[in-house]
PDB file of C-alpha atoms and ligand atoms in Angstrom:
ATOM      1  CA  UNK A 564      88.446  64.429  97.433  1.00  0.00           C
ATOM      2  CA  UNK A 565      89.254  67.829  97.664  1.00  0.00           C
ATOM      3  CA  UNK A 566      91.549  70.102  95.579  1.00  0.00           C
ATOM      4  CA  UNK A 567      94.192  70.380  98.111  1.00  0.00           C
ATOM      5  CA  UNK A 568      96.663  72.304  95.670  1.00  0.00           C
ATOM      6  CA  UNK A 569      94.108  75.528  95.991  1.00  0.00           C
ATOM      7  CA  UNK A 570      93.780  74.946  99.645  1.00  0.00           C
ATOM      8  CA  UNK A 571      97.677  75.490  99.886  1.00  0.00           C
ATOM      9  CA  UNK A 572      97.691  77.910  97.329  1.00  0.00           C
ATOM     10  CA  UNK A 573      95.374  80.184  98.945  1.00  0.00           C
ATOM     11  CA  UNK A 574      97.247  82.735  99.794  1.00  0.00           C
ATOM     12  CA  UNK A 575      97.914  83.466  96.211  1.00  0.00           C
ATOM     13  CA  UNK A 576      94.639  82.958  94.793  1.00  0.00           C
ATOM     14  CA  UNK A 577      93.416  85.800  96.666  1.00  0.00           C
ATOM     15  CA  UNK A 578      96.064  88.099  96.180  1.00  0.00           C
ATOM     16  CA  UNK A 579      95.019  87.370  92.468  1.00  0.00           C
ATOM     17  CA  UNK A 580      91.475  87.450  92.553  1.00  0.00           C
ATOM     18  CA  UNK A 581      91.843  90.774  94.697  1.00  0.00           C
ATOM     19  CA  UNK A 582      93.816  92.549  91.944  1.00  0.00           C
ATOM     20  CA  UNK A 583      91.456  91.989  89.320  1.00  0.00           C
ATOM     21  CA  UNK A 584      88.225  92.429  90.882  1.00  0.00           C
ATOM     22  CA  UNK A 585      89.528  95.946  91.732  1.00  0.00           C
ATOM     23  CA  UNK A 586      90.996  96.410  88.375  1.00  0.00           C
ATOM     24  CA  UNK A 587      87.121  95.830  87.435  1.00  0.00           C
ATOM     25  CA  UNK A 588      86.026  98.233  90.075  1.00  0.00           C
ATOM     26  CA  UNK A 589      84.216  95.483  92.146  1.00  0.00           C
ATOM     27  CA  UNK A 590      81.463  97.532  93.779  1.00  0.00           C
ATOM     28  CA  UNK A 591      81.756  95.823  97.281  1.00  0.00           C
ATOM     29  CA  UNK A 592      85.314  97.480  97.818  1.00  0.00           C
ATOM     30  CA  UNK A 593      83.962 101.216  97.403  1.00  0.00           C
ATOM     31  CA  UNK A 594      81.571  99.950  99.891  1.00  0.00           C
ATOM     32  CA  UNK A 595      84.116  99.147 102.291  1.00  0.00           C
ATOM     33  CA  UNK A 596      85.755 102.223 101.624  1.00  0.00           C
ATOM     34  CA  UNK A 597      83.136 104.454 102.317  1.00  0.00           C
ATOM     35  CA  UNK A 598      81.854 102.703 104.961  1.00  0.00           C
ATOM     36  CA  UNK A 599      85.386 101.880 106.961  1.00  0.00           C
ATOM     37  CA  UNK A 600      85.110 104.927 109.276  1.00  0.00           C
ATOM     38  CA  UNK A 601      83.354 103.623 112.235  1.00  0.00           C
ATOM     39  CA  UNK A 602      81.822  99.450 113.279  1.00  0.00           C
ATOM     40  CA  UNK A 603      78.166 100.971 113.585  1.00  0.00           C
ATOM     41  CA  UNK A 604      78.386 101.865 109.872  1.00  0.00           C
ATOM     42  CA  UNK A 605      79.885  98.839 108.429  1.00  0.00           C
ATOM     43  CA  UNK A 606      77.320  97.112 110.666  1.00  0.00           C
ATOM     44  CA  UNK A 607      74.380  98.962 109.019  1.00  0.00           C
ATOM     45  CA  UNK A 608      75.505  98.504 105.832  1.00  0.00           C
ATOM     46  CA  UNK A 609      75.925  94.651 106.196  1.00  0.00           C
ATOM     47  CA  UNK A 610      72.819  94.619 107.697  1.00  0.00           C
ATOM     48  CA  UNK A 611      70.621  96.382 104.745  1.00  0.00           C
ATOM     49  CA  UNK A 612      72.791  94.975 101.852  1.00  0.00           C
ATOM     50  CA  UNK A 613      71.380  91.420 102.556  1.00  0.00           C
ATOM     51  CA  UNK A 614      69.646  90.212  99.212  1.00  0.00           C
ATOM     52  CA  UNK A 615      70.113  93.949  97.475  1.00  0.00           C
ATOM     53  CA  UNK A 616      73.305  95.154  95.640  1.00  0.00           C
ATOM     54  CA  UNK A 617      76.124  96.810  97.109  1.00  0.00           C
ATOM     55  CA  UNK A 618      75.506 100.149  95.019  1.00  0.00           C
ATOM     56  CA  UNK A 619      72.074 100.253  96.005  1.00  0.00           C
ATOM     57  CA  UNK A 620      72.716  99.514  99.559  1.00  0.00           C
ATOM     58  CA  UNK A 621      75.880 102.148  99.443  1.00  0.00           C
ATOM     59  CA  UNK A 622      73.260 104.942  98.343  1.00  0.00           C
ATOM     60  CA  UNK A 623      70.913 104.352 100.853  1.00  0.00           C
ATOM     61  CA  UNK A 624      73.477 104.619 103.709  1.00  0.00           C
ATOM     62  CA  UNK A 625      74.074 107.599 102.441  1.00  0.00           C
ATOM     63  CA  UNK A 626      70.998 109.167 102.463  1.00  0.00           C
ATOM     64  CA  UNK A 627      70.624 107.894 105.992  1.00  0.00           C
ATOM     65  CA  UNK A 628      73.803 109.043 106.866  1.00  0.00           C
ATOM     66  CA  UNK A 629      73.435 112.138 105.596  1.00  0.00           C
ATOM     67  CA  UNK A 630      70.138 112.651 107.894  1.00  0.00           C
ATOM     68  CA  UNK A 631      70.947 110.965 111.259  1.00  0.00           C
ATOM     69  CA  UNK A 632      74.709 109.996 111.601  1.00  0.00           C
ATOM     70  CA  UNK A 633      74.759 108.581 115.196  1.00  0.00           C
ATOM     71  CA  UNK A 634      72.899 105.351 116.441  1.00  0.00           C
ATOM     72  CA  UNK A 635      70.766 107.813 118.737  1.00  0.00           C
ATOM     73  CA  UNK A 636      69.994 109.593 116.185  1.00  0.00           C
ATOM     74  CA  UNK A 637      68.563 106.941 113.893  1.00  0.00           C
ATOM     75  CA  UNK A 638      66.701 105.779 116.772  1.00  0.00           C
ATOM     76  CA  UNK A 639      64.910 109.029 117.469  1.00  0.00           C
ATOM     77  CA  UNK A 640      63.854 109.138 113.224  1.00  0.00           C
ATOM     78  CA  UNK A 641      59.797 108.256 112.445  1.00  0.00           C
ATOM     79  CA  UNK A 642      59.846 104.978 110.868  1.00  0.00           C
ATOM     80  CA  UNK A 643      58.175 106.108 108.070  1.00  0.00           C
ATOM     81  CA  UNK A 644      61.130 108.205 107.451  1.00  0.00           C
ATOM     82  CA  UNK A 645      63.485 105.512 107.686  1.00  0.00           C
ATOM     83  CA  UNK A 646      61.295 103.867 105.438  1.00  0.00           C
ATOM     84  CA  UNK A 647      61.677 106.106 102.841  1.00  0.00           C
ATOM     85  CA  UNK A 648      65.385 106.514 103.508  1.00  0.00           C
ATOM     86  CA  UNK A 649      65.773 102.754 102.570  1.00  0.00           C
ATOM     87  CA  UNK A 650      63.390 102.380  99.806  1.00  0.00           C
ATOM     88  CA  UNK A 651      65.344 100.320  97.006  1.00  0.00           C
ATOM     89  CA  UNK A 652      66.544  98.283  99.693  1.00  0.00           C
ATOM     90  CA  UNK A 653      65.375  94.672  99.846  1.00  0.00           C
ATOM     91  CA  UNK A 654      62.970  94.261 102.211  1.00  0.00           C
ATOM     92  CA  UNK A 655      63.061  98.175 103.417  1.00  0.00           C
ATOM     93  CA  UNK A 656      60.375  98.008 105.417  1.00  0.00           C
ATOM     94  CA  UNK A 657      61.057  95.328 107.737  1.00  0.00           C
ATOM     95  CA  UNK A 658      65.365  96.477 107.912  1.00  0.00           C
ATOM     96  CA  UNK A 659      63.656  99.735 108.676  1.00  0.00           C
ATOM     97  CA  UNK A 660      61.927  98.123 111.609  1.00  0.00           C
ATOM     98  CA  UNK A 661      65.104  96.251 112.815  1.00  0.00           C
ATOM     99  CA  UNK A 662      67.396  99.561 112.257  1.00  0.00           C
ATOM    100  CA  UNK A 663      65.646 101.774 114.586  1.00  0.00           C
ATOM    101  CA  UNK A 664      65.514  98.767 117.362  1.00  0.00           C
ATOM    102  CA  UNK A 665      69.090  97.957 116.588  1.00  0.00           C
ATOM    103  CA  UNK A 666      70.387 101.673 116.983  1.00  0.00           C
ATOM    104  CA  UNK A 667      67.968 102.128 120.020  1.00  0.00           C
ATOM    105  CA  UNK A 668      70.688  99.404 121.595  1.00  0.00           C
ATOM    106  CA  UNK A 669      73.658 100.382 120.075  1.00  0.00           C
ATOM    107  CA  UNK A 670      73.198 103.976 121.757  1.00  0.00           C
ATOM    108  CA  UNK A 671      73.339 102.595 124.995  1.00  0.00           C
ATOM    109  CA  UNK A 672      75.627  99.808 124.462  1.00  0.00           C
ATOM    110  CA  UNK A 673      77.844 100.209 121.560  1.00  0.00           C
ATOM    111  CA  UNK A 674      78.180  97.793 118.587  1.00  0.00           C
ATOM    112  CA  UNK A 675      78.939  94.218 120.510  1.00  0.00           C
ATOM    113  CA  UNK A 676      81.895  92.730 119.437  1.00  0.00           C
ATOM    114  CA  UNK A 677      81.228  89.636 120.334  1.00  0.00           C
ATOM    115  CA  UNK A 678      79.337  86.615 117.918  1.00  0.00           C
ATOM    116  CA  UNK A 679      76.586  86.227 120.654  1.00  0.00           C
ATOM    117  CA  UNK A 680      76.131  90.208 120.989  1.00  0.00           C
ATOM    118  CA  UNK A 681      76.013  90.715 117.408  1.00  0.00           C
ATOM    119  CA  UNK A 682      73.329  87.848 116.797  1.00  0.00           C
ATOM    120  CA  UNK A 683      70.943  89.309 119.708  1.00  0.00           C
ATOM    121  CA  UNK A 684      70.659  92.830 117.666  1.00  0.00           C
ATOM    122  CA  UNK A 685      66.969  92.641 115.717  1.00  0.00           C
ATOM    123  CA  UNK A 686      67.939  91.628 112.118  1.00  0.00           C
ATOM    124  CA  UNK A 687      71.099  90.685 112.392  1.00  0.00           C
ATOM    125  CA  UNK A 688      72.311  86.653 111.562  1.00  0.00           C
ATOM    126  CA  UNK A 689      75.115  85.193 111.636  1.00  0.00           C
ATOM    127  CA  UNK A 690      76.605  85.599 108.228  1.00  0.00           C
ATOM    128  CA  UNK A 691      76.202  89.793 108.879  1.00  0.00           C
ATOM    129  CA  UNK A 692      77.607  89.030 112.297  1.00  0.00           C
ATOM    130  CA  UNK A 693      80.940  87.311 111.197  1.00  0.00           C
ATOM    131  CA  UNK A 694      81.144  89.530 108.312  1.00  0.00           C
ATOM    132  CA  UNK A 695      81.217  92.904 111.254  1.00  0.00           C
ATOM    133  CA  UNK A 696      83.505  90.559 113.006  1.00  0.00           C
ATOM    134  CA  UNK A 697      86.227  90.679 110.743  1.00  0.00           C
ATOM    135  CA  UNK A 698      85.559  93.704 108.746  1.00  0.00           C
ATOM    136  CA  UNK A 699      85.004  96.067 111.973  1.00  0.00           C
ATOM    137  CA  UNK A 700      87.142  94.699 114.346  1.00  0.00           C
ATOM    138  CA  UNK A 701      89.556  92.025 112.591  1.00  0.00           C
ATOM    139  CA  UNK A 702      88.556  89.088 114.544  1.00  0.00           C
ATOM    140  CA  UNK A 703      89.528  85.737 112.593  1.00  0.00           C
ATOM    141  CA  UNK A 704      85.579  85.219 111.507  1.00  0.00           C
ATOM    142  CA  UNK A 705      83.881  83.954 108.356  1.00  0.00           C
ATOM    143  CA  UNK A 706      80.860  85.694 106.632  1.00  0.00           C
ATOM    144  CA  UNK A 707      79.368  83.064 104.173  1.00  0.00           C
ATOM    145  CA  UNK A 708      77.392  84.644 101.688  1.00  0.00           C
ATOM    146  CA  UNK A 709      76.177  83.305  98.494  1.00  0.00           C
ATOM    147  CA  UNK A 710      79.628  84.193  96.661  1.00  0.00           C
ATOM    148  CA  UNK A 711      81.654  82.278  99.409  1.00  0.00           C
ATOM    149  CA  UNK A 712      79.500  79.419  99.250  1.00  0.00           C
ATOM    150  CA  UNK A 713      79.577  79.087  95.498  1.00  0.00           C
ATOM    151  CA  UNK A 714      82.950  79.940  94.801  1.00  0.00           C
ATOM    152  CA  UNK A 715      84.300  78.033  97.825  1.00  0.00           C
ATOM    153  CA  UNK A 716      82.433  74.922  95.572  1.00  0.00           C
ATOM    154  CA  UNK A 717      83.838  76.098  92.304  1.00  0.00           C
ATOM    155  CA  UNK A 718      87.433  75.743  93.168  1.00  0.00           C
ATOM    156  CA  UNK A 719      86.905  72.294  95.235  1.00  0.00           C
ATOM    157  CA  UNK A 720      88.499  73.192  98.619  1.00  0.00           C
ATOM    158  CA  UNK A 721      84.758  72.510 100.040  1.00  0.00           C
ATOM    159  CA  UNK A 722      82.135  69.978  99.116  1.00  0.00           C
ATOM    160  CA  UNK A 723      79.236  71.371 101.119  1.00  0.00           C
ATOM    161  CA  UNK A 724      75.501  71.855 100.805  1.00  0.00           C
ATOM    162  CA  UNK A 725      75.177  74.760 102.748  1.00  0.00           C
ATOM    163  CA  UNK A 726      77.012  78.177 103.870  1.00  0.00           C
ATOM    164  CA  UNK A 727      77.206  76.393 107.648  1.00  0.00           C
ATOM    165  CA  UNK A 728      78.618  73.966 106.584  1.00  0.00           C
ATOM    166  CA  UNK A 729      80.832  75.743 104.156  1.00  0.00           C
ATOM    167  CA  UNK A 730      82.068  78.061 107.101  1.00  0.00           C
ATOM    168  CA  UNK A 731      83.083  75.272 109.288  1.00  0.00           C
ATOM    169  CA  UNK A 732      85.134  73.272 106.529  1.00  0.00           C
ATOM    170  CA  UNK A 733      86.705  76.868 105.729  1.00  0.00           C
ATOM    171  CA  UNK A 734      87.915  77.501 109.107  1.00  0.00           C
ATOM    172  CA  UNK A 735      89.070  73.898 109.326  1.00  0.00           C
ATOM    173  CA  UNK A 736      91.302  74.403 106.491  1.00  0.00           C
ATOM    174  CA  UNK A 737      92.659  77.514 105.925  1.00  0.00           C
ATOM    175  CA  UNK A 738      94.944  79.888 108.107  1.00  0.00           C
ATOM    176  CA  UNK A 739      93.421  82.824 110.276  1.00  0.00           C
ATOM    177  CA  UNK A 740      94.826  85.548 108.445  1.00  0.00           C
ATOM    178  CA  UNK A 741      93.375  84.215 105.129  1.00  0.00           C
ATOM    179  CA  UNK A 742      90.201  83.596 106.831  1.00  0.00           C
ATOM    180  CA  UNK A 743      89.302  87.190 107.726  1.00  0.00           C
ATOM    181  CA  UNK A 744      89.970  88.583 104.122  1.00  0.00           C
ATOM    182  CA  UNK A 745      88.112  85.683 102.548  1.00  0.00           C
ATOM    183  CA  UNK A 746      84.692  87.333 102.555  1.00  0.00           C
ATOM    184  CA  UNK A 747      85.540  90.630 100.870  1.00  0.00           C
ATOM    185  CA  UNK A 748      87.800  89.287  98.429  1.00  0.00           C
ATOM    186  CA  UNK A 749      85.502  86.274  97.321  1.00  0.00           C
ATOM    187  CA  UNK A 750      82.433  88.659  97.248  1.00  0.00           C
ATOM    188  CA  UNK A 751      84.474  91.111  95.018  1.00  0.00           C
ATOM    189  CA  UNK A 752      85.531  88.593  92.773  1.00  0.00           C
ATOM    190  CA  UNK A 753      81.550  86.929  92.804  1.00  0.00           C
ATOM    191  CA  UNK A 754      80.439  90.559  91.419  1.00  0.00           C
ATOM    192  CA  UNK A 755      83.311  90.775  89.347  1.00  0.00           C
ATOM    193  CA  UNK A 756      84.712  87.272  87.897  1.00  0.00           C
ATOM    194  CA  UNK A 757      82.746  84.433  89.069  1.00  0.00           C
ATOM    195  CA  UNK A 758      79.538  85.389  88.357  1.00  0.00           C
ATOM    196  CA  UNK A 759      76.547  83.257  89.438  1.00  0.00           C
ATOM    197  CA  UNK A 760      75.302  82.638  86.452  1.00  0.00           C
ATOM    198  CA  UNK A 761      78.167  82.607  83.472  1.00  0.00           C
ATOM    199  CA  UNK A 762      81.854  82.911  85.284  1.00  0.00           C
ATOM    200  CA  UNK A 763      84.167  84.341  83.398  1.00  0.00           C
ATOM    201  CA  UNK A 764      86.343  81.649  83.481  1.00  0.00           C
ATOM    202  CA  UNK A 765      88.050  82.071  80.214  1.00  0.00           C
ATOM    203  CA  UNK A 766      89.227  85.807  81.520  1.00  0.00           C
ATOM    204  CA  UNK A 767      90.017  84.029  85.335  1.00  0.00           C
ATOM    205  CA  UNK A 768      93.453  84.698  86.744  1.00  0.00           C
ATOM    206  CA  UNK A 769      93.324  81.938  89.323  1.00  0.00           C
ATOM    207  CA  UNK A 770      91.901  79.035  86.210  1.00  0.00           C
ATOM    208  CA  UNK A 771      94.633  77.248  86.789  1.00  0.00           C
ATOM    209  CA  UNK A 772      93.928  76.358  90.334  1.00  0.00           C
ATOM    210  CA  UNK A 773      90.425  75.516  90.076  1.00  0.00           C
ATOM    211  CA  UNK A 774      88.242  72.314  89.560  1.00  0.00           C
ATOM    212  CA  UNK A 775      85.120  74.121  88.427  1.00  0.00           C
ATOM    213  CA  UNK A 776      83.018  72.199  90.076  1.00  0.00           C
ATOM    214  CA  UNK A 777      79.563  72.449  88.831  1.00  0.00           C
ATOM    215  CA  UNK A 778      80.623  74.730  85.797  1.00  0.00           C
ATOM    216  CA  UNK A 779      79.465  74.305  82.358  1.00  0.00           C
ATOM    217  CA  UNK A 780      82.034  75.418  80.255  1.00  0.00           C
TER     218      UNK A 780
HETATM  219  S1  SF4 B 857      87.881  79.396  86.831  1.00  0.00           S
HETATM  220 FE1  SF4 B 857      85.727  79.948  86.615  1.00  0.00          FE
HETATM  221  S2  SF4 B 857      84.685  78.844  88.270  1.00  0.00           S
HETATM  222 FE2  SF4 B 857      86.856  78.914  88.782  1.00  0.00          FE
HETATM  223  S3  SF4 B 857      87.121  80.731  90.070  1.00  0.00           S
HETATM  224 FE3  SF4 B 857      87.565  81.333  87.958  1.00  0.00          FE
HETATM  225  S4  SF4 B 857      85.609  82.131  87.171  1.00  0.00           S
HETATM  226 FE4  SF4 B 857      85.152  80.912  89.023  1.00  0.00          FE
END
């Protein structure tokens, strides 16, 4: 059984959870902000901020950004540079590896906009994929992270074991248009609200919608 009342409420719920997790300055929308100007950055910040938080991802962008601002240019830098560009980063030296290989391409070829393109770039899956999908070129596409996946849970529209299987039972039941805002608004409200760990559910606007699933409190 699912909770089918949040499922039809959906539209709602976000607009709620949006609103608060930017009235607690949820750092994954001042991400988006500064990285909204062009697909290749939005790509190489969804890219690096895999396992690593969005403020330390943000700053390293920006000290890349700030050295080599075209995918040429990022190409041409030493990878020892890059290197030390990322450092903070999860995994640094390894995204460092896949960032010059990736840029190397996207010179030449652009940033694909296509699932299949995306996935062939070096480091790039398909939860980073999905998430360029919507957020760079607003194709109806599902990121699932580790917020969507637990939240999704939480509230009982999904029953699911893993983020595959949470992305297919999303896109089964909820309209395009919610699905390509579901990512950013569930991962703001993960950072902000429904925190892994102890969810503030006693502060949650949408509490009255949701099963809690799994919660202890
Ligand atoms: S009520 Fe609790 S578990 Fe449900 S969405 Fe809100 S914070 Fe998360």
């Amino acid at each position: 059984m699912l909770n089918k009342t949040a499922v039809e409420r959906m539209e709602e719920i976000l607009r709620l959870m949006e609103r608060e997790a930017r009235k607690k300055g949820a750092p994954v929308f001042e991400a988006e902000r500064k990285s909204a100007s062009s697909p290749f950055k939005i790509l190489v910040f969804t890219m690096l901020s895999a396992r690593t938080k969005d403020e330390t991802t943000m700053n390293a962008v920006e000290r890349l950004f700030a050295v080599a601002d075209t995918p040429a240019k990022i190409a041409s830098l030493p990878l020892h540079t890059l290197q030390s560009l990322l450092y903070g980063v999860g995994f640094y030296r390894q995204k460092a590896k896949n960032l010059k290989a990736l840029a190397a391409i996207v010179a030449k070829k652009g940033v694909p906009r296509t699932l299949k393109g995306l996935v062939a770039l070096p480091g790039v899956g398909r939860k980073t994929a999905n998430i360029v999908l919507a957020r760079a070129f607003g194709k109806t596409a599902l990121g699932v992270d580790v917020h969507v996946h637990r939240i999704s849970n939480r509230l009982g529209i999904v029953a699911t074991k893993k983020p595959e299987e949470t992305e297919k039972a999303l896109i089964k039941l909820l309209k395009p248009s919610l699905i390509k805002n579901l990512n950013r608004i569930f991962v703001a409200f993960g950072q902000t609200v429904c925190l892994p760990k102890a969810p503030l559910c006693s502060q949650c606007p949408v509490f009255a919608y949701c099963w809690r699933v799994g919660v202890d409190v």
